[in-house]
Coordinates of C-alpha atoms in Angstrom, one line a residue:
Chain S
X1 CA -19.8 48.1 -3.0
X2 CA -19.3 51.5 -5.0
X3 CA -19.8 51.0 -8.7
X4 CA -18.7 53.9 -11.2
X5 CA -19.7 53.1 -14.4
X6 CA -18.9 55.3 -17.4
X7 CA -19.8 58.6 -16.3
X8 CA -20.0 61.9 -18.0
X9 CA -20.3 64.8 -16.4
X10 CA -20.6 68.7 -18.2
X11 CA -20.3 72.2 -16.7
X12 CA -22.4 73.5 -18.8
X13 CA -20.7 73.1 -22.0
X14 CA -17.4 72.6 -20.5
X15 CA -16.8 68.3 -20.1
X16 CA -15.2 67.4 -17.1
X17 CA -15.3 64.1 -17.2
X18 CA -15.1 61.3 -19.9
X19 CA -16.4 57.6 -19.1
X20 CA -14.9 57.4 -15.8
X21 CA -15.3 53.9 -14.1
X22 CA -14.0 52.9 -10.4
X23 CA -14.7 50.7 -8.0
X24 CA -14.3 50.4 -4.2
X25 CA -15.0 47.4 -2.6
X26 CA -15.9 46.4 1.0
X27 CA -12.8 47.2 3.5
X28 CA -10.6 48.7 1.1
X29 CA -8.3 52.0 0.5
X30 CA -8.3 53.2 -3.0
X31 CA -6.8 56.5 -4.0
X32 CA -7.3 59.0 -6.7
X33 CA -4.7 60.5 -7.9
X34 CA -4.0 63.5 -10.7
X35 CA -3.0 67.3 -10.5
X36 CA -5.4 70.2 -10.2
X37 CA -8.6 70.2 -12.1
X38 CA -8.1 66.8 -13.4
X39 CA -11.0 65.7 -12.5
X40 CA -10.7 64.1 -8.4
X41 CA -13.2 66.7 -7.3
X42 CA -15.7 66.6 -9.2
X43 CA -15.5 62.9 -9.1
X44 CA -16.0 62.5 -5.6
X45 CA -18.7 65.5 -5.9
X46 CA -20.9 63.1 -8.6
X47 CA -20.8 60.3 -5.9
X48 CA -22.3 62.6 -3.6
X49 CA -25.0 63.9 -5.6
X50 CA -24.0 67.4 -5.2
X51 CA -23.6 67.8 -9.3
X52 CA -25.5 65.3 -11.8
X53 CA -24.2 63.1 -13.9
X54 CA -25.0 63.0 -18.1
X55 CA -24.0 59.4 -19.4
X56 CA -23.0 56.2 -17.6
X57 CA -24.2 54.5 -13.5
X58 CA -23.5 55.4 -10.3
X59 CA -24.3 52.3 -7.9
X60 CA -24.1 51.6 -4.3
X61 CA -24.8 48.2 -3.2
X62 CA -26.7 47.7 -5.8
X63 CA -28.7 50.7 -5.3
X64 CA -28.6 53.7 -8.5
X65 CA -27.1 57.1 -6.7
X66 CA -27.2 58.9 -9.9
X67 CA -30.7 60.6 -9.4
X68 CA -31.0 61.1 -5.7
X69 CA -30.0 64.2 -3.5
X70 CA -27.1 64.3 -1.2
X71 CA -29.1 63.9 2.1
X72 CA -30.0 60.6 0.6
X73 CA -26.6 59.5 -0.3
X74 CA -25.3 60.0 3.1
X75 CA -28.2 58.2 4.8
X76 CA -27.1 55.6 2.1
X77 CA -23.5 55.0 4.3
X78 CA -21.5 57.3 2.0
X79 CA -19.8 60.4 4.1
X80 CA -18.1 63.0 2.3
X81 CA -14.7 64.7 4.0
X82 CA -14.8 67.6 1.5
X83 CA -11.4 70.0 1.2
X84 CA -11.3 72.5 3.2
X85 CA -13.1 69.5 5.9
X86 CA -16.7 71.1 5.7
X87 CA -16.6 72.1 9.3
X88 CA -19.5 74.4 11.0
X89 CA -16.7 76.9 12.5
X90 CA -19.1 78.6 14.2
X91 CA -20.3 75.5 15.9
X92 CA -18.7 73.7 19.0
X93 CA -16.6 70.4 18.7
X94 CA -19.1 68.9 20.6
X95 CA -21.9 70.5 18.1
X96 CA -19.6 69.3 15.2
X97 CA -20.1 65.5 16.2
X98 CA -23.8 65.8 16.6
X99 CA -24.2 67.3 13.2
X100 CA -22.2 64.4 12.5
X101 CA -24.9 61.8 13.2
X102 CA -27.5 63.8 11.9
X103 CA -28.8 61.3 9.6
X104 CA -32.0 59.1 11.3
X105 CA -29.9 55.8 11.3
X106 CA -26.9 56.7 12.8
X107 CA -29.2 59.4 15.7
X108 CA -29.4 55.8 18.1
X109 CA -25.7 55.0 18.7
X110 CA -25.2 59.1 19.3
X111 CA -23.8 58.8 22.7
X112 CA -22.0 55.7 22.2
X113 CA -20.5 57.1 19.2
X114 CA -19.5 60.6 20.8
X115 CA -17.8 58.3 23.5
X116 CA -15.8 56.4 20.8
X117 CA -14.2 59.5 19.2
X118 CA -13.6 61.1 22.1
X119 CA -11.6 57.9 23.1
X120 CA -9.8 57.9 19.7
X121 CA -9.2 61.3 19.6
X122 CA -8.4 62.7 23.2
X123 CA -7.1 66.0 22.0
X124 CA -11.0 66.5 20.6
X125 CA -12.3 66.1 24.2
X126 CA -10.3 68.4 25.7
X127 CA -11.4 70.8 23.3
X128 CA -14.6 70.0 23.1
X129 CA -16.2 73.0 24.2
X130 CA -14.0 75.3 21.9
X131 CA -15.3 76.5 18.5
X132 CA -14.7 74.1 15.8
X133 CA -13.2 77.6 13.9
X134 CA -10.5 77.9 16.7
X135 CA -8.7 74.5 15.8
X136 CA -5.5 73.9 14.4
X137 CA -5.4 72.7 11.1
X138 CA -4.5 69.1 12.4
X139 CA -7.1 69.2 14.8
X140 CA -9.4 70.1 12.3
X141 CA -9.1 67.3 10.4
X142 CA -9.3 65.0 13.4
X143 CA -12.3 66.6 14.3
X144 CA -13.4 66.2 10.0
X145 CA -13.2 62.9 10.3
X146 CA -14.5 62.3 13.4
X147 CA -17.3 64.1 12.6
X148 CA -17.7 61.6 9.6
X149 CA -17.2 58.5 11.5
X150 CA -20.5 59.7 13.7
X151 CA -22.7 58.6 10.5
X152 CA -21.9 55.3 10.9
X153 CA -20.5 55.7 6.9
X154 CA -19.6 52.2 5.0
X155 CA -17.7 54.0 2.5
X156 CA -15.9 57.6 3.8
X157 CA -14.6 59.5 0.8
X158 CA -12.3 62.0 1.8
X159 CA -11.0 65.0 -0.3
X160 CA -7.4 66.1 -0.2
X161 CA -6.7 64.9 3.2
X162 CA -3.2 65.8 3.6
X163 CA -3.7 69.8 2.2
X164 CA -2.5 72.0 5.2
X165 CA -0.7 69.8 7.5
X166 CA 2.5 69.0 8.9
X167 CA 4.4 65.9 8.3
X168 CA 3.7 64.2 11.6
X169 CA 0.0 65.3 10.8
X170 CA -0.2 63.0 8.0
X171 CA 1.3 61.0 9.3
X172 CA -1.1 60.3 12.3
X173 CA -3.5 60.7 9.6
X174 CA -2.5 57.7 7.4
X175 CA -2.7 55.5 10.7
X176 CA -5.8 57.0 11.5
X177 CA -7.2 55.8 7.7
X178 CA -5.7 52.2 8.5
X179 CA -7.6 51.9 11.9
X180 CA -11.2 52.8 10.7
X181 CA -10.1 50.4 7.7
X182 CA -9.9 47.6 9.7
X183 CA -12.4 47.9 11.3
X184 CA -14.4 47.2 8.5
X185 CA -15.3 50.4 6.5
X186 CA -14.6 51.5 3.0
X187 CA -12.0 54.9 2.1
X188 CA -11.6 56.6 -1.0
X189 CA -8.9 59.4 -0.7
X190 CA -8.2 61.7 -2.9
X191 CA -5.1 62.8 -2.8
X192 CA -2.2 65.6 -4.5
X193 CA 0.8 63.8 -2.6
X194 CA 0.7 60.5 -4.5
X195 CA 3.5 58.9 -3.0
X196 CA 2.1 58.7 0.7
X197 CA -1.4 57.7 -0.6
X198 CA -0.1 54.9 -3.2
X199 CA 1.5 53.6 0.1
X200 CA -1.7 53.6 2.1
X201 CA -3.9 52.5 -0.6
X202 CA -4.8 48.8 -1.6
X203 CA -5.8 50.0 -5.0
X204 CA -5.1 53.0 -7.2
X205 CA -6.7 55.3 -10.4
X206 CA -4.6 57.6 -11.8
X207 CA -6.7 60.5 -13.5
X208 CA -5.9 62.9 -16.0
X209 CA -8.0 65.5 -18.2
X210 CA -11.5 63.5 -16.5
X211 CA -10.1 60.5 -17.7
X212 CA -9.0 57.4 -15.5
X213 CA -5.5 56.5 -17.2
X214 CA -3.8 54.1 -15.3
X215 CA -5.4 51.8 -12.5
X216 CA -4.3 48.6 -10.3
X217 CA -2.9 47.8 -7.2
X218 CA -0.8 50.5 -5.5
X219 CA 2.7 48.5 -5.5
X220 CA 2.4 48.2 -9.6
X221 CA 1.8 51.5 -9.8
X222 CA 4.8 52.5 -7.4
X223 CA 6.8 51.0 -10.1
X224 CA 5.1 52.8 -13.2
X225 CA 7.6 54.6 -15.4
X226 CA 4.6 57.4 -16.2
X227 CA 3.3 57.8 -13.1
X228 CA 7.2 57.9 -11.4
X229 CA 7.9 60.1 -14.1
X230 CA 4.5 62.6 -13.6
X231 CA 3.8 62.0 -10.4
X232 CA 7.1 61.4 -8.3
X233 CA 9.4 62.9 -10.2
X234 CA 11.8 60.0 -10.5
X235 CA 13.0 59.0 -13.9
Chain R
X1 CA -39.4 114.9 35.1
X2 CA -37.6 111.8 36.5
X3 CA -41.4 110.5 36.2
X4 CA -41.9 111.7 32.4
X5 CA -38.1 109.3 31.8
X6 CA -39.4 106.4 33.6
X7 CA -42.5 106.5 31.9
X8 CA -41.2 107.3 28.7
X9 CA -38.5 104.0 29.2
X10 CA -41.3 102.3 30.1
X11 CA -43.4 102.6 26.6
X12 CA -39.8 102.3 25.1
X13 CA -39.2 98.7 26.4
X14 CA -42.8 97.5 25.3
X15 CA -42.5 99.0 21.9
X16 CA -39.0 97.7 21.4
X17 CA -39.8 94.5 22.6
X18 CA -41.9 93.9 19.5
X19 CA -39.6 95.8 17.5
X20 CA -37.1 93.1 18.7
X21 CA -39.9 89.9 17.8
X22 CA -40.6 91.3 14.4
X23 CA -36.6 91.5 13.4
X24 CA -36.1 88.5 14.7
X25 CA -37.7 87.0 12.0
X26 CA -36.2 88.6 9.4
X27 CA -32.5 88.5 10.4
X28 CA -33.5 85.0 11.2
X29 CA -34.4 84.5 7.3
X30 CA -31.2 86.7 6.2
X31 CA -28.7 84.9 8.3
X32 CA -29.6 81.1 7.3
X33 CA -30.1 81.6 3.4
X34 CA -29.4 85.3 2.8
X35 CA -32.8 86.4 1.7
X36 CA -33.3 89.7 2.1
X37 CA -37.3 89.3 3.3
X38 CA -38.1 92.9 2.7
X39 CA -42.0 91.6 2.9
X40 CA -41.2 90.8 6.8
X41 CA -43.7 93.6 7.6
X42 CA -46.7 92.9 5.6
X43 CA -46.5 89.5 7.5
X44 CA -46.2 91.5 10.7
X45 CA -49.2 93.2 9.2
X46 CA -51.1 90.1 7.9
X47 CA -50.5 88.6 11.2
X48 CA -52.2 91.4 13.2
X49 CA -55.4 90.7 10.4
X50 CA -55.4 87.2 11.0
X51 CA -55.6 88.2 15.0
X52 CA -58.5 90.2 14.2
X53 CA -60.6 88.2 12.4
X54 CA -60.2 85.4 14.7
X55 CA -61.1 87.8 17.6
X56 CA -64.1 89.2 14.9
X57 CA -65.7 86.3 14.0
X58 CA -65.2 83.5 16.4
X59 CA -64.4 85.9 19.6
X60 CA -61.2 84.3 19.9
X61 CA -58.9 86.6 22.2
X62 CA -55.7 87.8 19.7
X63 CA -53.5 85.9 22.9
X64 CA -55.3 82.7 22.4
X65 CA -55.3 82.6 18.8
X66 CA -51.7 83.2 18.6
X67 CA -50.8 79.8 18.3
X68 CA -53.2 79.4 15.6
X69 CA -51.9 82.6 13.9
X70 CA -48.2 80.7 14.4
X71 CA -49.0 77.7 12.8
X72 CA -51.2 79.0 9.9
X73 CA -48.2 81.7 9.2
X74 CA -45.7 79.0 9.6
X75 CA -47.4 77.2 6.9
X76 CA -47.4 80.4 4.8
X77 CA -43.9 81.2 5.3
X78 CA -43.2 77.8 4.2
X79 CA -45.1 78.2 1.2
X80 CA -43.2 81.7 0.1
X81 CA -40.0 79.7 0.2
X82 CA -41.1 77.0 -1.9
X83 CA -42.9 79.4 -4.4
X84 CA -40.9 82.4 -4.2
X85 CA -37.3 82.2 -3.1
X86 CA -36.3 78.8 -3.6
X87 CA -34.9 79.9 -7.0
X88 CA -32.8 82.3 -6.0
X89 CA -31.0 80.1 -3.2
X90 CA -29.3 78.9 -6.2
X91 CA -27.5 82.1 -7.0
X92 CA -24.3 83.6 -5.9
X93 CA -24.7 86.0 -2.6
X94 CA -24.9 89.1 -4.0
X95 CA -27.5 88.2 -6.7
X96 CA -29.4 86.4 -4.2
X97 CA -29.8 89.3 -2.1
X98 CA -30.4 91.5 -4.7
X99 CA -32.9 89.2 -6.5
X100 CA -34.3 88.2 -3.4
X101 CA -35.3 91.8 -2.2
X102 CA -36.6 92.3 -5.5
X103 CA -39.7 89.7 -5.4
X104 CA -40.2 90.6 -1.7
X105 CA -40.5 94.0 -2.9
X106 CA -43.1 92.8 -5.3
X107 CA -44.8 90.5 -2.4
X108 CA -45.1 93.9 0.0
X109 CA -47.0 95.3 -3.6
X110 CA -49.4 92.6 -4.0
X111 CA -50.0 91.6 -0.2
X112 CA -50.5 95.7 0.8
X113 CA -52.5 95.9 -1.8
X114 CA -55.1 92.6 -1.6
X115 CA -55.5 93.9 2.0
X116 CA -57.0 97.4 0.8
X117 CA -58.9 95.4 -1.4
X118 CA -60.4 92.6 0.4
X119 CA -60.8 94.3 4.0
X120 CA -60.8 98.3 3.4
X121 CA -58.3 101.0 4.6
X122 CA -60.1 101.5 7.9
X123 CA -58.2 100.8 10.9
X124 CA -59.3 97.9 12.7
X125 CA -59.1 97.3 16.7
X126 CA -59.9 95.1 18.9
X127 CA -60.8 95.9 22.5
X128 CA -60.4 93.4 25.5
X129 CA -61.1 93.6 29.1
X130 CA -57.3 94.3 29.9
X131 CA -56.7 96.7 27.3
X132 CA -57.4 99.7 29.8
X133 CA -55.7 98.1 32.6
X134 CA -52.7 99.2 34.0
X135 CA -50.8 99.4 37.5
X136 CA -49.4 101.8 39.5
X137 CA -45.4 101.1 40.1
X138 CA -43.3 103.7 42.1
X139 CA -45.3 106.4 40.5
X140 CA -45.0 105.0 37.0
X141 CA -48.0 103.6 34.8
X142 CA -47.5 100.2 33.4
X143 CA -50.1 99.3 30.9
X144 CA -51.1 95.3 31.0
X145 CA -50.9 95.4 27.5
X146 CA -47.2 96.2 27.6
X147 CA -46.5 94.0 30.1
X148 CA -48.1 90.8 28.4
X149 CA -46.7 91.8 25.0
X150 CA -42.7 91.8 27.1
X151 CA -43.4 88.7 28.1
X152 CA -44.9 87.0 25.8
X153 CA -42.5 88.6 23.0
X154 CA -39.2 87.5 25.4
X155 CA -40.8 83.7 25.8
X156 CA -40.9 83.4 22.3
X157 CA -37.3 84.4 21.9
X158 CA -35.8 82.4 24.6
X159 CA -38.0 79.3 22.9
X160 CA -36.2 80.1 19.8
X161 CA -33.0 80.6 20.9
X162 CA -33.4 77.2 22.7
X163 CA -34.9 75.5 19.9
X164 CA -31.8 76.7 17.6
X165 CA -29.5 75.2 20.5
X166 CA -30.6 72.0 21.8
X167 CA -32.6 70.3 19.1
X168 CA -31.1 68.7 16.1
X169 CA -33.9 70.5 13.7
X170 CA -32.3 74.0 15.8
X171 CA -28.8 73.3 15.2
X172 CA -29.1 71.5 11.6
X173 CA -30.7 75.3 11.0
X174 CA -27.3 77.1 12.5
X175 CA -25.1 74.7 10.6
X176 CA -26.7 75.6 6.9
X177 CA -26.3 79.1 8.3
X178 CA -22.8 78.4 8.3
X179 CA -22.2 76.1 5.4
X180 CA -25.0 74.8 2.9
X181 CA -23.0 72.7 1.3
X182 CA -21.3 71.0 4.5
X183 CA -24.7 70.6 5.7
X184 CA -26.2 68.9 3.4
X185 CA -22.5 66.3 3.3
X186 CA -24.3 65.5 7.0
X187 CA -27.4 64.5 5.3
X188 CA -29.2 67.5 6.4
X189 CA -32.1 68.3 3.6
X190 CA -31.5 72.1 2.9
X191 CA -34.6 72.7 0.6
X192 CA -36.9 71.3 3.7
X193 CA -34.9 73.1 6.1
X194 CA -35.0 76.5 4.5
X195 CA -38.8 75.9 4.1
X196 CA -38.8 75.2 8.2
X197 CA -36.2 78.6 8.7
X198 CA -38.6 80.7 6.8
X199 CA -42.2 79.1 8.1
X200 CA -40.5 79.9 11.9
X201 CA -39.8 83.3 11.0
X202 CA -42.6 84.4 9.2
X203 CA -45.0 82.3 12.2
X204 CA -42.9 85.2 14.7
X205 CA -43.6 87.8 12.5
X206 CA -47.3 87.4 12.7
X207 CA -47.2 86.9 16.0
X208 CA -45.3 90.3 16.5
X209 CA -48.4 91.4 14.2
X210 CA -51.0 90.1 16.8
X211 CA -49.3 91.9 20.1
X212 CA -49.4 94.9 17.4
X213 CA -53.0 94.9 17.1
X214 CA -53.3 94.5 20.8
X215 CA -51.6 97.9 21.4
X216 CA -52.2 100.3 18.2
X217 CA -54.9 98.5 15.9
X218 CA -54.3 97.4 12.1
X219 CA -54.3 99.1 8.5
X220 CA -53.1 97.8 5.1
X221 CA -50.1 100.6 5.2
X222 CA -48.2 99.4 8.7
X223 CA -46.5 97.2 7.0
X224 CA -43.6 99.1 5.7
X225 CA -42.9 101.0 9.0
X226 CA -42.5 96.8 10.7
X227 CA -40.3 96.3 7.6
X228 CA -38.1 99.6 8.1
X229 CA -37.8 98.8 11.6
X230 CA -37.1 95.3 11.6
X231 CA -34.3 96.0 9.2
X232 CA -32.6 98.4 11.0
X233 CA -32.9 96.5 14.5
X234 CA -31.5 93.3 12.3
X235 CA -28.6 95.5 10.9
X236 CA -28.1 97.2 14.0
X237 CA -27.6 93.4 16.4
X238 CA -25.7 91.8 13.0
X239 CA -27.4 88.1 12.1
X240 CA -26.2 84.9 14.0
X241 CA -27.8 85.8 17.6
X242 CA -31.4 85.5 18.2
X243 CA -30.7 87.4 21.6
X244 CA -28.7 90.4 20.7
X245 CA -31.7 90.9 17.8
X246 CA -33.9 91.0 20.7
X247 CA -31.6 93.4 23.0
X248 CA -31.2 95.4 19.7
X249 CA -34.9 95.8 19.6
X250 CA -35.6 97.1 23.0
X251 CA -32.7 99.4 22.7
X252 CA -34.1 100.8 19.5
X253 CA -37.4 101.0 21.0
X254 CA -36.2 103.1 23.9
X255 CA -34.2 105.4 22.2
X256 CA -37.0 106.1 20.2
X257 CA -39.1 106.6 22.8
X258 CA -36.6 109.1 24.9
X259 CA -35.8 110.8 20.7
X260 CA -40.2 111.5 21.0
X261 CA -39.2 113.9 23.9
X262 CA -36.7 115.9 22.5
X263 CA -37.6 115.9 18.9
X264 CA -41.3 115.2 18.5
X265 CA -41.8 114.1 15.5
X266 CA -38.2 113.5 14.5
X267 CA -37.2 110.7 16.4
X268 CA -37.2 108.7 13.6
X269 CA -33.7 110.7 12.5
X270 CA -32.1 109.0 15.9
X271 CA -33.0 105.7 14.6
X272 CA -31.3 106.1 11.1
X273 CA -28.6 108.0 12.6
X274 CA -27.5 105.3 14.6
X275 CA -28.1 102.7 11.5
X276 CA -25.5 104.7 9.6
X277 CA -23.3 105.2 12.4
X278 CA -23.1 101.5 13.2
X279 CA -22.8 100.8 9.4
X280 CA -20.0 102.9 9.3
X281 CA -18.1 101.2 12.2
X282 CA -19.1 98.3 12.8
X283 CA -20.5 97.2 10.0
X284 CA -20.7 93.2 10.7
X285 CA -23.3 94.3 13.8
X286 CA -23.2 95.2 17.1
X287 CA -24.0 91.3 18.3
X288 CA -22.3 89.4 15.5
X289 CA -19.5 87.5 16.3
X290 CA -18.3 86.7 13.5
X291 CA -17.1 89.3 10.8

């Protein structure tokens, strides 16, 4: 469904990534791993189209990404959850959603959609009136996601999903990834705390210094000496 | 004297309540994409021309033609985006405002001075059968003029503010106010809705411009007096709330017009006054929520 193909991508002269290929396919969790400024990113940020790529393919369903603006990448099915959750804080929940199912395809199911989160995430309909800037943190990313789920995406990419929440937070949040999941959608996380998003994922890529290092199915990669040794710090 | 106040307040709330139409526009500009649309005036000015000719050469009344003036202007402002401040979008804040004031600056330069060119430094009028009407209220004189221009200037701001709540074009403008970047992650299509934010404020500019000619006439030079006082009415309400702009406005415009009693020719020293005080201690704006 999402096919990365040897990409490189430059700050100006600074390279930040080097042939990086990935693949999601259809119903699947993969996960991104790597510290800070390996790469994860500015990844995800190529997929969306908001930085250009130099070398190599960026393909959804069998259509080329790599030379259209982000507007049209989203109306492709691909949602972004950037960090920090992209949020309009000076917007109402209710606001939030709409904005959410901007795009011309997913403007039809509106209502029905607005009804759906609203039954998935209670807590957003009590609030729904209240500035999106007055949420918790947890809420927040509820209302992220949510927000996401209103464009009717196939694949939902989201950035460092866990960053600024409690335990029980994420962990609400990995069930919450699981459900849209099976219901048929697509999920690229990226994600700092590698342990609890090797257990979510179907699939892994380890990154390091914009390259893709390591890469296969998540249990394998539980049981890598490098990555148990870099990543989890058991040796 | 309680006459002389009431009158006085009177001319205050028609004056400000273009004051508050014209600033509109360009806090409208400032707070999506933080332009600083220093030309707002010379399309205040523009606006007033394109009222006149309309009313010169086809007879069309300056209220009729304002739609026309609203959708030809919004086609200009679009096209000053496109040409002329697109590029700067690009740059961080502080350069974009200090970039962006710069080529309006130039714009004011070469629109002021096309004007003088093409249709002379004479001031041009228009006169209409309600131009000399007014009506008698508890002792007060309320000039139709003044009257139509309140209205007409309040319609227009209510359409707006309702246009920025209720439609999806309206609030994907408030949400690229708030975040470019998470805008366009909703699909939202920032280059055509900038082009949109600044075609809707410059269209209300010259539409402030037409209710202007209505009441005073038009010469090349008003512009920079629209500009000076659209700034400070935007600076004084903050950006973010069409409505407090528009308060903003007729407050302004009042004060002035009470300062004309007491200092003559000075009231323009209230005006600033105030603009410094309020930059001093409030510096976000009196109507801005956010700081």
């Amino acid at each position: 469904m999402l096919r990365v193909d040897g990409i490189d991508l430059s700050y100006g002269d600074l390279q930040a990534l080097w042939g990086v290929s990935l693949t999601v396919n259809k119903g699947e969790i993969v996960a991104l791993i790597g510290a800070n400024g390996a790469g994860k990113s500015t990844l995800l940020r190529a997929i969306t189209g908001m930085v250009r790529i130099r070398k190599g393919s960026l393909d959804f369903n069998g259509v080329s990404l790599s030379k259209v603006p982000t507007h049209v990448i989203v109306e492709a099915g691909i949602y972004m959850v950037p960090e920090g959750r992209g949020l309009f804080p000076g917007m109402t929940v209710v606001e939030n959603l709409e904005m959410g199912a901007f795009i011309r395809r997913a403007r039809e199911g509106k209502g029905k959609n607005l009804e759906r989160m609203f039954d998935m995430f209670p807590i957003l309909s009590k609030r729904r009136n209240q500035m999106a800037g007055s949420l918790s943190g947890g809420e927040q990313q509820m209302l992220a996601i949510a927000k996401g789920l209103m464009s009717d995406p196939a694949l939902l990419l989201i950035d460092e999903m866990s960053s600024g929440l409690s335990p029980i937070m994420v962990k609400q949040m990995i069930q919450l990834v699981k459900r849209i999941r099976d219901e048929g959608m697509s999920i690229l996380i990226v994600e700092q705390n590698v342990f609890s998003a090797l257990k979510l994922a179907d699939r892994g890529y380890v990154i390091e210094n914009g390259r893709i290092v390591t890469q296969g199915e998540s249990a394998s990669l539980l049981k890598d000496g490098h990555i148990k040794a870099a990543y989890l710090g058991i040796t | 004297m309680l006459h002389v106040y009431l009158q006085v307040l009177v001319y205050g709330v028609y004056v400000g309540s273009l004051y508050g139409l014209a600033a509109v526009g360009l806090a409208l500009v400032f707070g999506v994409m933080e332009i600083l649309q220093i030309a707002h005036g010379s399309v205040v000015m523009l606006g007033a021309y394109a009222a006149f000719w309309f009313f010169n050469l086809y007879g069309i009344d300056p209220l009729l033609s304002l739609p026309l003036v609203a959708i030809i202007f919004f086609l200009v402002g679009a096209f000053l985006y496109r040409t002329l401040f697109a590029p700067t979008t690009k740059l961080p804040t502080e350069v974009k405002v200090r970039n962006s004031m710069l080529l309006a600056f130039g714009l004011i330069l070469v629109l002021d001075n096309l004007t003088t060119i093409a249709w002379t430094g004479n001031i041009r009028t228009v006169s209409t059968f309600y131009q000399g009407l007014s009506f008698g209220f508890l002792g007060i004189q309320i000039p139709c003029v003044g009257l139509l221009s309140l209205i007409l200037a309040a319609l227009l701001i209510v359409g707006l503010h309702l246009f920025l709540k209720k439609t999806y074009l309206g609030k994907s403008i408030r949400a690229t106010a708030q975040s470019a970047e998470s805008a366009s992650f909703t699909g939202v299509n920032i280059g055509r809705t900038y082009s949109i934010a600044t075609g809707i404020a410059t269209a209300l500019g010259a539409c402030a411009g037409a209710l202007v000619l209505l009441s005073s006439g038009v010469d090349p030079t008003i512009g920079m007096d629209w500009t000076l006082k659209s700034l400070l009415v935007a600076v004084l309400a903050g950006t973010g709330n069409v409505g407090g702009v528009f308060v903003c406005g007729l407050f302004f415009g009042v004060l002035e017009a009470i300062g004309s009693i007491f200092m003559g020719p000075y009231k323009e020293v209230i005006g600033l006054v105030i603009f410094l005080a309020v930059l001093i201690w409030r510096p976000q704006g009196l109507f801005s929520k956010q700081r």
